mmCIF file of C-alpha atoms in Angstrom:
data_model
loop_
_atom_site.group_PDB
_atom_site.id
_atom_site.type_symbol
_atom_site.label_atom_id
_atom_site.label_comp_id
_atom_site.label_asym_id
_atom_site.label_seq_id
_atom_site.Cartn_x
_atom_site.Cartn_y
_atom_site.Cartn_z
ATOM 1 C CA MET Z 1 -26.327 -9.780 18.274
ATOM 2 C CA ALA Z 2 -23.936 -7.681 16.186
ATOM 3 C CA GLU Z 3 -20.324 -7.293 17.714
ATOM 4 C CA LYS Z 4 -19.241 -4.245 18.477
ATOM 5 C CA ASN Z 5 -17.208 -2.476 15.682
ATOM 6 C CA ARG Z 6 -14.495 0.507 16.227
ATOM 7 C CA ALA Z 7 -12.209 1.889 13.801
ATOM 8 C CA VAL Z 8 -9.797 4.511 13.035
ATOM 9 C CA ALA Z 9 -11.319 7.621 11.353
ATOM 10 C CA TYR Z 10 -9.875 10.781 9.442
ATOM 11 C CA GLU Z 11 -11.269 13.766 11.407
ATOM 12 C CA GLY Z 12 -8.985 16.828 9.605
ATOM 13 C CA PRO Z 13 -5.858 17.530 8.797
ATOM 14 C CA GLY Z 14 -3.307 15.986 11.304
ATOM 15 C CA LYS Z 15 -6.112 14.174 13.548
ATOM 16 C CA VAL Z 16 -7.518 10.270 13.591
ATOM 17 C CA GLU Z 17 -9.660 9.299 16.216
ATOM 18 C CA VAL Z 18 -10.941 5.905 16.955
ATOM 19 C CA ILE Z 19 -14.698 5.852 16.746
ATOM 20 C CA ASP Z 20 -17.493 3.278 16.917
ATOM 21 C CA ILE Z 21 -18.790 2.423 13.492
ATOM 22 C CA ASP Z 22 -21.812 0.126 12.693
ATOM 23 C CA TYR Z 23 -20.890 -3.592 12.357
ATOM 24 C CA PRO Z 24 -20.646 -4.483 8.722
ATOM 25 C CA THR Z 25 -23.706 -5.991 6.704
ATOM 26 C CA PHE Z 26 -24.176 -7.246 3.393
ATOM 27 C CA GLU Z 27 -24.894 -3.958 1.957
ATOM 28 C CA LEU Z 28 -23.187 -0.777 1.293
ATOM 29 C CA LYS Z 29 -24.571 1.919 3.493
ATOM 30 C CA ASP Z 30 -24.261 5.689 3.158
ATOM 31 C CA GLY Z 31 -21.587 7.624 4.783
ATOM 32 C CA PRO Z 32 -18.144 9.440 4.710
ATOM 33 C CA GLY Z 33 -17.048 9.293 1.116
ATOM 34 C CA VAL Z 34 -19.548 6.858 -0.444
ATOM 35 C CA ASN Z 35 -20.417 7.386 -3.938
ATOM 36 C CA PRO Z 36 -24.387 8.018 -4.093
ATOM 37 C CA ALA Z 37 -24.527 5.484 -6.659
ATOM 38 C CA ASN Z 38 -22.986 2.922 -4.237
ATOM 39 C CA VAL Z 39 -25.625 3.694 -1.492
ATOM 40 C CA GLY Z 40 -27.747 0.527 -1.297
ATOM 41 C CA ARG Z 41 -25.454 -1.719 -3.262
ATOM 42 C CA LYS Z 42 -26.372 -5.620 -2.185
ATOM 43 C CA VAL Z 43 -23.141 -7.417 -1.391
ATOM 44 C CA PRO Z 44 -24.204 -11.169 -1.132
ATOM 45 C CA HIS Z 45 -21.017 -12.062 -2.564
ATOM 46 C CA GLY Z 46 -18.996 -10.283 0.615
ATOM 47 C CA ALA Z 47 -17.605 -11.934 3.501
ATOM 48 C CA ILE Z 48 -17.096 -10.306 6.958
ATOM 49 C CA VAL Z 49 -13.755 -10.443 8.284
ATOM 50 C CA LYS Z 50 -12.388 -9.990 11.769
ATOM 51 C CA THR Z 51 -9.125 -8.248 11.664
ATOM 52 C CA VAL Z 52 -6.075 -9.950 12.374
ATOM 53 C CA ALA Z 53 -3.603 -7.447 11.174
ATOM 54 C CA THR Z 54 -4.466 -3.943 9.736
ATOM 55 C CA ASN Z 55 -1.639 -1.757 8.695
ATOM 56 C CA ILE Z 56 -0.918 1.926 8.740
ATOM 57 C CA CYS Z 57 0.141 2.699 5.102
ATOM 58 C CA GLY Z 58 1.647 5.825 3.771
ATOM 59 C CA SER Z 59 -1.309 6.515 1.144
ATOM 60 C CA ASP Z 60 -3.170 6.823 4.739
ATOM 61 C CA GLN Z 61 -0.753 9.370 5.741
ATOM 62 C CA HIS Z 62 -1.291 11.694 2.576
ATOM 63 C CA MET Z 63 -5.116 11.719 3.638
ATOM 64 C CA VAL Z 64 -4.313 12.569 7.383
ATOM 65 C CA ARG Z 65 -1.942 15.307 6.390
ATOM 66 C CA GLY Z 66 -4.795 16.875 4.575
ATOM 67 C CA ARG Z 67 -3.199 16.367 1.408
ATOM 68 C CA THR Z 68 -6.284 14.744 -0.414
ATOM 69 C CA THR Z 69 -10.213 15.529 -0.628
ATOM 70 C CA ALA Z 70 -11.077 12.990 2.018
ATOM 71 C CA PRO Z 71 -13.974 13.660 3.980
ATOM 72 C CA GLN Z 72 -14.234 13.786 7.871
ATOM 73 C CA ASN Z 73 -15.172 10.524 9.385
ATOM 74 C CA LEU Z 74 -13.609 8.804 6.732
ATOM 75 C CA VAL Z 75 -12.939 5.071 7.996
ATOM 76 C CA LEU Z 76 -9.126 4.437 7.534
ATOM 77 C CA GLY Z 77 -7.406 1.195 6.173
ATOM 78 C CA HIS Z 78 -6.866 -0.710 3.120
ATOM 79 C CA GLU Z 79 -4.128 -3.284 4.325
ATOM 80 C CA ILE Z 80 -6.224 -6.185 5.829
ATOM 81 C CA THR Z 81 -5.547 -9.391 7.123
ATOM 82 C CA GLY Z 82 -8.573 -11.552 8.853
ATOM 83 C CA GLU Z 83 -10.373 -14.045 10.021
ATOM 84 C CA VAL Z 84 -13.783 -14.703 8.083
ATOM 85 C CA VAL Z 85 -16.479 -14.815 10.447
ATOM 86 C CA GLU Z 86 -19.495 -14.700 8.000
ATOM 87 C CA VAL Z 87 -20.156 -14.913 4.377
ATOM 88 C CA GLY Z 88 -23.028 -13.873 2.052
ATOM 89 C CA PRO Z 89 -25.206 -16.393 0.540
ATOM 90 C CA ASP Z 90 -23.519 -16.175 -2.957
ATOM 91 C CA VAL Z 91 -20.169 -17.186 -1.559
ATOM 92 C CA GLU Z 92 -19.189 -20.512 -2.385
ATOM 93 C CA PHE Z 93 -15.650 -21.485 -1.360
ATOM 94 C CA VAL Z 94 -14.239 -18.946 1.131
ATOM 95 C CA LYS Z 95 -15.207 -20.249 4.517
ATOM 96 C CA VAL Z 96 -15.885 -19.069 8.036
ATOM 97 C CA GLY Z 97 -12.731 -19.492 9.944
ATOM 98 C CA ASP Z 98 -10.629 -19.130 6.760
ATOM 99 C CA LEU Z 99 -7.424 -16.944 7.357
ATOM 100 C CA VAL Z 100 -7.138 -14.614 4.529
ATOM 101 C CA SER Z 101 -5.084 -11.402 3.155
ATOM 102 C CA VAL Z 102 -7.356 -8.948 1.438
ATOM 103 C CA PRO Z 103 -5.939 -7.166 -1.276
ATOM 104 C CA PHE Z 104 -6.183 -3.480 -1.084
ATOM 105 C CA ASN Z 105 -7.793 -3.061 -4.330
ATOM 106 C CA ILE Z 106 -11.414 -4.192 -4.639
ATOM 107 C CA ALA Z 107 -12.159 -5.808 -7.554
ATOM 108 C CA CYS Z 108 -15.011 -7.973 -9.128
ATOM 109 C CA GLY Z 109 -13.420 -10.527 -11.021
ATOM 110 C CA ARG Z 110 -16.117 -10.319 -14.038
ATOM 111 C CA CYS Z 111 -15.105 -7.143 -15.946
ATOM 112 C CA LYS Z 112 -12.581 -6.719 -18.671
ATOM 113 C CA ASN Z 113 -9.887 -5.509 -16.669
ATOM 114 C CA CYS Z 114 -10.166 -8.205 -13.808
ATOM 115 C CA LYS Z 115 -10.174 -10.853 -16.464
ATOM 116 C CA GLU Z 116 -6.862 -9.515 -17.772
ATOM 117 C CA ARG Z 117 -5.150 -9.362 -14.353
ATOM 118 C CA LYS Z 118 -5.519 -5.539 -14.045
ATOM 119 C CA THR Z 119 -7.360 -5.818 -10.847
ATOM 120 C CA GLY Z 120 -6.283 -2.400 -9.753
ATOM 121 C CA ILE Z 121 -8.525 -0.860 -12.386
ATOM 122 C CA CYS Z 122 -11.672 -2.916 -11.858
ATOM 123 C CA LEU Z 123 -14.535 -0.990 -13.823
ATOM 124 C CA ASN Z 124 -17.412 -2.452 -11.736
ATOM 125 C CA VAL Z 125 -16.516 -1.310 -8.048
ATOM 126 C CA ASN Z 126 -16.347 2.703 -8.330
ATOM 127 C CA PRO Z 127 -18.791 4.992 -10.160
ATOM 128 C CA ASP Z 128 -16.470 7.783 -10.359
ATOM 129 C CA ARG Z 129 -13.514 6.094 -12.084
ATOM 130 C CA PRO Z 130 -11.921 2.364 -12.665
ATOM 131 C CA GLY Z 131 -10.196 1.234 -9.512
ATOM 132 C CA SER Z 132 -11.300 1.340 -5.910
ATOM 133 C CA ALA Z 133 -9.621 0.346 -2.382
ATOM 134 C CA TYR Z 134 -11.113 0.396 1.373
ATOM 135 C CA GLY Z 135 -11.112 3.354 3.113
ATOM 136 C CA TYR Z 136 -9.895 5.516 0.646
ATOM 137 C CA VAL Z 137 -10.972 8.918 -1.038
ATOM 138 C CA ASP Z 138 -12.674 8.869 -4.523
ATOM 139 C CA MET Z 139 -12.734 5.022 -4.146
ATOM 140 C CA GLY Z 140 -16.096 4.518 -4.201
ATOM 141 C CA GLY Z 141 -16.667 4.648 -0.342
ATOM 142 C CA TRP Z 142 -16.115 1.098 0.793
ATOM 143 C CA VAL Z 143 -15.542 0.979 4.596
ATOM 144 C CA GLY Z 144 -11.999 0.923 5.748
ATOM 145 C CA GLY Z 145 -10.210 -2.031 7.672
ATOM 146 C CA GLN Z 146 -8.741 -0.162 10.455
ATOM 147 C CA ALA Z 147 -11.397 -1.686 12.566
ATOM 148 C CA ASN Z 148 -12.430 -4.715 14.362
ATOM 149 C CA TYR Z 149 -14.556 -6.091 11.192
ATOM 150 C CA VAL Z 150 -14.771 -5.003 7.937
ATOM 151 C CA LEU Z 151 -16.783 -6.122 4.929
ATOM 152 C CA VAL Z 152 -15.006 -7.638 1.819
ATOM 153 C CA PRO Z 153 -16.916 -7.748 -1.453
ATOM 154 C CA TYR Z 154 -16.593 -10.417 -4.144
ATOM 155 C CA ALA Z 155 -14.760 -12.498 -1.520
ATOM 156 C CA ASP Z 156 -14.187 -15.878 -3.586
ATOM 157 C CA PHE Z 157 -12.426 -13.585 -6.051
ATOM 158 C CA ASN Z 158 -10.522 -11.316 -3.749
ATOM 159 C CA ALA Z 159 -9.472 -13.077 -0.550
ATOM 160 C CA LEU Z 160 -6.308 -15.359 -0.445
ATOM 161 C CA VAL Z 161 -6.834 -18.120 1.751
ATOM 162 C CA PHE Z 162 -3.498 -18.925 3.642
ATOM 163 C CA PRO Z 163 -3.386 -23.131 3.187
ATOM 164 C CA ASP Z 164 -2.252 -23.729 6.787
ATOM 165 C CA LYS Z 165 -3.685 -21.373 9.493
ATOM 166 C CA ASP Z 166 -1.206 -22.342 12.219
ATOM 167 C CA ARG Z 167 1.569 -21.917 9.825
ATOM 168 C CA ALA Z 168 0.536 -18.584 8.956
ATOM 169 C CA MET Z 169 0.011 -17.385 12.326
ATOM 170 C CA GLU Z 170 3.637 -18.325 12.932
ATOM 171 C CA LYS Z 171 4.383 -15.745 10.103
ATOM 172 C CA ILE Z 172 1.612 -13.528 10.531
ATOM 173 C CA LEU Z 173 3.399 -10.186 10.560
ATOM 174 C CA ASP Z 174 5.181 -11.288 7.071
ATOM 175 C CA LEU Z 175 2.027 -12.257 5.474
ATOM 176 C CA ALA Z 176 0.242 -9.043 6.652
ATOM 177 C CA MET Z 177 2.483 -7.297 4.045
ATOM 178 C CA LEU Z 178 0.555 -9.196 1.280
ATOM 179 C CA SER Z 179 -2.336 -6.977 1.184
ATOM 180 C CA ASP Z 180 -0.320 -3.820 -0.243
ATOM 181 C CA ILE Z 181 3.185 -3.151 0.476
ATOM 182 C CA PHE Z 182 4.850 -5.874 -0.527
ATOM 183 C CA PRO Z 183 3.088 -6.659 -3.616
ATOM 184 C CA THR Z 184 2.962 -2.892 -4.551
ATOM 185 C CA GLY Z 185 6.972 -2.400 -4.006
ATOM 186 C CA PHE Z 186 7.518 -5.820 -6.181
ATOM 187 C CA HIS Z 187 5.175 -4.204 -8.632
ATOM 188 C CA GLY Z 188 7.466 -1.272 -8.916
ATOM 189 C CA VAL Z 189 10.613 -3.544 -9.417
ATOM 190 C CA VAL Z 190 8.770 -6.013 -11.617
ATOM 191 C CA THR Z 191 7.772 -2.999 -13.740
ATOM 192 C CA ALA Z 192 11.318 -1.346 -13.758
ATOM 193 C CA GLY Z 193 12.719 -4.371 -15.066
ATOM 194 C CA VAL Z 194 14.673 -5.966 -12.566
ATOM 195 C CA GLY Z 195 16.203 -9.321 -12.813
ATOM 196 C CA VAL Z 196 19.388 -11.098 -12.344
ATOM 197 C CA GLY Z 197 22.334 -8.742 -12.060
ATOM 198 C CA SER Z 198 20.438 -5.806 -12.293
ATOM 199 C CA THR Z 199 21.363 -2.211 -10.765
ATOM 200 C CA VAL Z 200 18.503 -0.472 -9.169
ATOM 201 C CA TYR Z 201 17.618 2.907 -7.631
ATOM 202 C CA VAL Z 202 14.880 3.109 -5.202
ATOM 203 C CA ALA Z 203 13.687 6.848 -4.512
ATOM 204 C CA GLY Z 204 12.060 6.475 -1.015
ATOM 205 C CA ALA Z 205 12.988 4.397 2.133
ATOM 206 C CA GLY Z 206 9.297 4.527 3.462
ATOM 207 C CA PRO Z 207 7.845 0.840 3.821
ATOM 208 C CA VAL Z 208 6.904 1.053 0.177
ATOM 209 C CA GLY Z 209 10.391 1.618 -1.075
ATOM 210 C CA LEU Z 210 12.104 -0.851 1.609
ATOM 211 C CA ALA Z 211 9.696 -3.392 0.033
ATOM 212 C CA ALA Z 212 10.481 -2.667 -3.259
ATOM 213 C CA ALA Z 213 14.228 -3.013 -2.249
ATOM 214 C CA THR Z 214 13.411 -6.402 -1.152
ATOM 215 C CA GLY Z 215 11.621 -7.452 -3.837
ATOM 216 C CA ALA Z 216 14.586 -6.284 -6.085
ATOM 217 C CA LEU Z 217 17.094 -8.654 -3.911
ATOM 218 C CA LEU Z 218 14.412 -11.366 -4.286
ATOM 219 C CA LEU Z 219 14.469 -11.180 -8.270
ATOM 220 C CA GLY Z 220 18.257 -11.210 -7.891
ATOM 221 C CA ALA Z 221 19.090 -7.505 -8.463
ATOM 222 C CA ALA Z 222 23.200 -7.406 -8.107
ATOM 223 C CA ALA Z 223 22.955 -3.817 -6.393
ATOM 224 C CA VAL Z 224 19.796 -2.011 -4.605
ATOM 225 C CA ILE Z 225 20.660 1.596 -3.840
ATOM 226 C CA VAL Z 226 18.063 3.168 -1.709
ATOM 227 C CA GLY Z 227 17.732 7.121 -1.346
ATOM 228 C CA ASP Z 228 16.098 9.177 1.267
ATOM 229 C CA MET Z 229 16.775 12.194 3.561
ATOM 230 C CA ASN Z 230 15.516 10.109 6.704
ATOM 231 C CA ALA Z 231 18.829 8.392 8.512
ATOM 232 C CA ASP Z 232 17.145 5.858 10.366
ATOM 233 C CA ARG Z 233 14.913 4.604 7.267
ATOM 234 C CA LEU Z 234 18.405 4.296 5.257
ATOM 235 C CA ALA Z 235 19.793 2.410 8.173
ATOM 236 C CA GLN Z 236 16.735 0.060 8.084
ATOM 237 C CA ALA Z 237 17.559 -0.282 4.019
ATOM 238 C CA ARG Z 238 21.505 -1.069 4.724
ATOM 239 C CA SER Z 239 20.125 -3.758 7.511
ATOM 240 C CA PHE Z 240 19.282 -6.385 4.792
ATOM 241 C CA GLY Z 241 21.889 -5.646 2.242
ATOM 242 C CA CYS Z 242 21.208 -2.404 0.099
ATOM 243 C CA GLU Z 243 23.373 0.535 -0.428
ATOM 244 C CA THR Z 244 22.080 3.915 0.424
ATOM 245 C CA VAL Z 245 22.384 7.817 -0.819
ATOM 246 C CA ASP Z 246 21.760 10.380 1.746
ATOM 247 C CA LEU Z 247 19.641 13.028 -0.204
ATOM 248 C CA THR Z 248 20.520 15.448 2.454
ATOM 249 C CA LYS Z 249 23.704 15.680 0.731
ATOM 250 C CA GLY Z 250 22.987 16.265 -2.563
ATOM 251 C CA GLY Z 251 21.132 14.637 -5.728
ATOM 252 C CA PRO Z 252 21.442 10.997 -6.494
ATOM 253 C CA ILE Z 253 23.429 10.664 -9.624
ATOM 254 C CA GLU Z 254 27.050 11.854 -7.785
ATOM 255 C CA GLN Z 255 26.455 9.279 -5.112
ATOM 256 C CA ILE Z 256 25.251 6.431 -7.214
ATOM 257 C CA GLU Z 257 28.348 6.897 -9.452
ATOM 258 C CA GLN Z 258 30.505 6.782 -5.772
ATOM 259 C CA ILE Z 259 29.018 3.245 -5.622
ATOM 260 C CA LEU Z 260 28.552 1.843 -8.873
ATOM 261 C CA GLY Z 261 31.338 3.292 -11.075
ATOM 262 C CA VAL Z 262 29.070 4.947 -13.167
ATOM 263 C CA PRO Z 263 26.182 7.737 -12.933
ATOM 264 C CA GLU Z 264 23.086 5.265 -13.721
ATOM 265 C CA VAL Z 265 21.413 2.446 -13.005
ATOM 266 C CA ASP Z 266 19.302 -0.051 -15.196
ATOM 267 C CA CYS Z 267 16.392 0.049 -13.393
ATOM 268 C CA GLY Z 268 14.459 3.016 -11.350
ATOM 269 C CA VAL Z 269 11.671 3.018 -8.842
ATOM 270 C CA ASP Z 270 9.565 5.809 -7.376
ATOM 271 C CA ALA Z 271 8.438 5.051 -3.972
ATOM 272 C CA VAL Z 272 8.074 8.830 -2.933
ATOM 273 C CA GLY Z 273 5.071 10.126 -4.951
ATOM 274 C CA PHE Z 274 3.260 13.408 -5.016
ATOM 275 C CA GLU Z 275 4.819 14.977 -1.846
ATOM 276 C CA ALA Z 276 8.353 14.432 -2.949
ATOM 277 C CA LYS Z 277 11.319 17.216 -1.814
ATOM 278 C CA GLY Z 278 14.304 18.538 -3.736
ATOM 279 C CA HIS Z 279 17.616 17.859 -2.866
ATOM 280 C CA GLY Z 280 19.812 18.930 0.050
ATOM 281 C CA ALA Z 281 19.283 19.611 4.040
ATOM 282 C CA GLY Z 282 16.086 21.331 4.405
ATOM 283 C CA ALA Z 283 14.983 20.946 0.672
ATOM 284 C CA SER Z 284 11.225 22.165 0.404
ATOM 285 C CA GLU Z 285 8.448 20.461 -1.393
ATOM 286 C CA ALA Z 286 9.344 20.031 -5.308
ATOM 287 C CA PRO Z 287 6.980 16.923 -6.403
ATOM 288 C CA ALA Z 288 8.411 16.359 -9.727
ATOM 289 C CA THR Z 289 11.903 15.867 -8.623
ATOM 290 C CA VAL Z 290 11.867 12.189 -8.076
ATOM 291 C CA LEU Z 291 10.444 11.374 -11.514
ATOM 292 C CA ASN Z 292 13.116 13.856 -13.293
ATOM 293 C CA ASP Z 293 15.802 12.667 -11.180
ATOM 294 C CA LEU Z 294 14.897 8.484 -12.312
ATOM 295 C CA MET Z 295 14.677 9.977 -15.703
ATOM 296 C CA ASP Z 296 18.300 11.375 -15.700
ATOM 297 C CA LEU Z 297 19.891 8.229 -13.782
ATOM 298 C CA THR Z 298 18.243 5.625 -15.532
ATOM 299 C CA ALA Z 299 20.226 4.104 -18.496
ATOM 300 C CA ALA Z 300 18.962 4.522 -21.908
ATOM 301 C CA GLY Z 301 16.357 1.894 -22.555
ATOM 302 C CA GLY Z 302 15.542 1.423 -19.014
ATOM 303 C CA ALA Z 303 12.402 1.423 -17.302
ATOM 304 C CA LEU Z 304 10.709 3.459 -14.302
ATOM 305 C CA GLY Z 305 8.315 1.881 -11.811
ATOM 306 C CA ILE Z 306 6.199 4.228 -10.095
ATOM 307 C CA PRO Z 307 4.286 2.659 -7.242
ATOM 308 C CA GLY Z 308 4.463 6.017 -5.474
ATOM 309 C CA LEU Z 309 1.257 7.618 -5.349
ATOM 310 C CA TYR Z 310 0.147 10.867 -7.390
ATOM 311 C CA VAL Z 311 -3.340 12.326 -7.335
ATOM 312 C CA THR Z 312 -5.651 14.570 -8.973
ATOM 313 C CA GLY Z 313 -6.624 16.792 -6.199
ATOM 314 C CA ASP Z 314 -4.055 17.920 -3.733
ATOM 315 C CA PRO Z 315 -5.452 21.231 -1.559
ATOM 316 C CA GLY Z 316 -1.792 21.339 -0.149
ATOM 317 C CA GLY Z 317 0.010 21.427 -3.712
ATOM 318 C CA ILE Z 318 2.660 23.761 -3.963
ATOM 319 C CA ASP Z 319 1.078 25.814 -6.880
ATOM 320 C CA GLU Z 320 -2.511 25.161 -8.897
ATOM 321 C CA ALA Z 321 -0.675 23.298 -11.449
ATOM 322 C CA ALA Z 322 0.281 20.582 -8.431
ATOM 323 C CA LYS Z 323 -2.997 21.113 -6.754
ATOM 324 C CA LYS Z 324 -4.577 19.193 -9.926
ATOM 325 C CA GLY Z 325 -1.482 16.683 -10.297
ATOM 326 C CA SER Z 326 0.034 18.567 -13.205
ATOM 327 C CA LEU Z 327 3.764 18.418 -12.568
ATOM 328 C CA SER Z 328 6.729 19.773 -14.547
ATOM 329 C CA LEU Z 329 8.406 16.579 -15.937
ATOM 330 C CA SER Z 330 11.280 16.506 -18.302
ATOM 331 C CA LEU Z 331 9.576 14.389 -20.599
ATOM 332 C CA GLY Z 332 12.122 15.159 -23.316
ATOM 333 C CA THR Z 333 14.702 13.698 -21.378
ATOM 334 C CA GLY Z 334 12.311 10.342 -21.042
ATOM 335 C CA TRP Z 335 11.703 10.276 -24.776
ATOM 336 C CA ALA Z 336 15.401 11.041 -25.716
ATOM 337 C CA LYS Z 337 16.262 7.923 -23.649
ATOM 338 C CA SER Z 338 13.534 5.340 -24.676
ATOM 339 C CA LEU Z 339 12.377 5.059 -21.158
ATOM 340 C CA SER Z 340 9.402 2.961 -20.377
ATOM 341 C CA PHE Z 341 6.956 4.132 -17.616
ATOM 342 C CA THR Z 342 4.410 2.209 -15.544
ATOM 343 C CA THR Z 343 2.003 3.979 -13.024
ATOM 344 C CA GLY Z 344 -1.029 3.314 -11.085
ATOM 345 C CA GLN Z 345 -2.307 1.062 -8.295
ATOM 346 C CA CYS Z 346 -0.511 -2.308 -8.081
ATOM 347 C CA PRO Z 347 -2.751 -5.156 -8.951
ATOM 348 C CA VAL Z 348 -1.949 -7.122 -6.055
ATOM 349 C CA MET Z 349 -3.764 -10.336 -7.249
ATOM 350 C CA LYS Z 350 -0.939 -10.773 -9.623
ATOM 351 C CA TYR Z 351 1.799 -11.281 -7.184
ATOM 352 C CA ASN Z 352 0.181 -12.177 -3.559
ATOM 353 C CA TYR Z 353 0.099 -15.672 -4.217
ATOM 354 C CA GLY Z 354 3.807 -16.341 -5.257
ATOM 355 C CA LEU Z 355 4.896 -13.765 -2.538
ATOM 356 C CA MET Z 356 2.883 -15.528 0.000
ATOM 357 C CA GLN Z 357 4.932 -18.700 -1.116
ATOM 358 C CA ALA Z 358 8.196 -17.110 -0.567
ATOM 359 C CA ILE Z 359 7.345 -15.930 2.797
ATOM 360 C CA LEU Z 360 6.245 -19.394 3.720
ATOM 361 C CA HIS Z 361 9.354 -20.967 2.611
ATOM 362 C CA ASP Z 362 11.689 -18.583 4.338
ATOM 363 C CA ARG Z 363 12.790 -17.069 1.208
ATOM 364 C CA VAL Z 364 12.148 -13.696 2.541
ATOM 365 C CA HIS Z 365 11.590 -12.012 5.790
ATOM 366 C CA ILE Z 366 9.459 -8.695 4.783
ATOM 367 C CA ALA Z 367 8.477 -7.800 8.159
ATOM 368 C CA LYS Z 368 12.001 -7.425 9.260
ATOM 369 C CA ASN Z 369 12.790 -5.535 6.628
ATOM 370 C CA VAL Z 370 10.068 -2.844 6.915
ATOM 371 C CA GLY Z 371 10.395 -2.738 10.697
ATOM 372 C CA ALA Z 372 6.640 -3.751 11.364
ATOM 373 C CA THR Z 373 5.670 -2.877 14.758
ATOM 374 C CA THR Z 374 2.541 -3.895 16.480
ATOM 375 C CA ILE Z 375 0.106 -1.600 18.493
ATOM 376 C CA GLY Z 376 -3.377 -1.635 19.791
ATOM 377 C CA LEU Z 377 -6.047 0.080 17.618
ATOM 378 C CA ASP Z 378 -6.379 2.606 20.500
ATOM 379 C CA ASP Z 379 -3.014 3.458 19.852
ATOM 380 C CA ALA Z 380 -3.614 4.175 16.072
ATOM 381 C CA PRO Z 381 -3.519 7.971 16.640
ATOM 382 C CA ARG Z 382 0.260 7.772 17.996
ATOM 383 C CA GLY Z 383 1.067 5.200 15.242
ATOM 384 C CA TYR Z 384 0.078 7.878 12.707
ATOM 385 C CA ALA Z 385 2.098 10.694 14.531
ATOM 386 C CA GLU Z 386 5.185 8.590 15.010
ATOM 387 C CA PHE Z 387 4.907 7.226 10.965
ATOM 388 C CA ASP Z 388 4.490 11.242 10.137
ATOM 389 C CA SER Z 389 7.558 12.249 12.089
ATOM 390 C CA GLY Z 390 9.591 9.708 9.884
ATOM 391 C CA ALA Z 391 9.788 6.734 12.331
ATOM 392 C CA ALA Z 392 11.501 3.817 10.391
ATOM 393 C CA GLN Z 393 8.864 1.567 11.163
ATOM 394 C CA LYS Z 394 5.711 -0.142 9.586
ATOM 395 C CA PHE Z 395 2.928 -0.003 12.087
ATOM 396 C CA VAL Z 396 0.500 -2.939 12.332
ATOM 397 C CA LEU Z 397 -2.747 -2.575 14.500
ATOM 398 C CA ASP Z 398 -3.654 -5.254 16.304
ATOM 399 C CA ALA Z 399 -7.332 -4.647 16.494
ATOM 400 C CA ASN Z 400 -8.984 -7.921 17.924
ATOM 401 C CA GLY Z 401 -5.801 -9.215 20.074
ATOM 402 C CA TYR Z 402 -4.734 -12.244 17.642
ATOM 403 C CA LEU Z 403 -1.145 -10.551 17.741
ATOM 404 C CA GLY Z 404 -1.001 -10.389 21.678
ATOM 405 C CA THR Z 405 -0.353 -6.638 21.504
ATOM 406 C CA LYS Z 406 -1.103 -5.453 25.335
ATOM 407 C CA ALA Z 407 -3.401 -2.521 25.530
ATOM 408 C CA ALA Z 408 -1.752 1.119 26.096
#
C-alpha cells in the first residue's frame, strides 16, 4: 500500500498550502505545470526518495509572490535531501537505504550538455527549453520535493550518495545546502573569478548571497563585502567574517571605497535577480540596478557571476519590457571594461561532491552561515511568510521527522 504523501503547493499570489498528493510512481503523470509532451513519460531509471530535508528557496518565493506564470496547485520544492526507499528497474548503483543529495537541476546524463558537465541545461528533460528543475514553473512539470516523498529521475546520474549515513546525519543541515544554494553561491564566485587574495562584492544577503560569500572565503578571498537593505541579513554576513554595505544609505561604490580604499573590487556577484531595488531607504523596484552597479564597481578585466534569477515572464514587472525580462543595462560599460558575464542555472554536479567533502571535513559550516532553521511541513506557510518578510533564516522543512522537529 502506497504511503500517504503531503506537499506544499502554490495556491495563488502570497498563498501556499499543504495538500494531499499522489505517492510517486515511475511515470510522470498529468498535473499542474506538467508539459503535455512529458505526460506518461516512463521513469524506470528513477528512485523514490523519502525527504529528510527539503528547503524553502528564494526562487520558490518569486513564484509565491506571483512574479512568474506558475499555475495554481503547483507542488513546490527543488532543494531535496532524502533516503531512497524504492528504485526503478533500470537503476543499477543507487540502493534502497542510501542517503542522498538531489541536485535541483534534473539532468539525463546522456545528452551533449550533460556530458560536458552543463547539467543546468540538459537537453532531454524539458520539452520547452534546455534545463529543468523540480517543482518549478516552465521546467517540464517534474513534481516538487517539499513533500514526504518525491520521484528523482535518472537516479544513478543525479543522486549524490553520502558515503557514511551516520556521519552525514551528524552534519545533515550543512549537507542539505548541497542541493542548490551552496553550489549556486559557489558557482557565482567561481565564475566571478574569485581566488586567493581577491576582493569580492556580493549583491544580496539572502541565503544564496550568504552562500556565495561563504564560497568566496573558502576560495581564499581577502575581502568579501556583502550589500543589502536588510539589517538582520547584513548582521548574518558579518557573523562569519564579511564586510557589509547598507544600501538604504545609498549606492555601494562609496561604501566599498571606505572599506578598501578604492572604489572597485576584483570580482562581482549578483545574488539578487530580477526583483532588485534601487538605492536608499524606501527605494522602489528597479530590476537592472544590481547588474549596472556591478559593471560600475568591478575592475576592468574582471568578471560577474550572476546566480540571481532572471525570468522571461514576470506578470508583476514594473513595465512591459521588464515583464519579458528586458532590462535597461549599461552594456557599454561592461564592454568598455572588458567584463565577462556568466548567467543561468548552476550546474550543481560540477561542485556538490567537492563541497560535500569540505563539509564532512569541517572546512565550512554553511548551515550556520545561512541561518538554517528547521520547521515542520505544516509550518511551511509560516516559513514562506517569514522569509518573504526578510527573516535572516534559511527554512528547512522536516517533512518526515528525521530532524527531530516538533509538530506545530
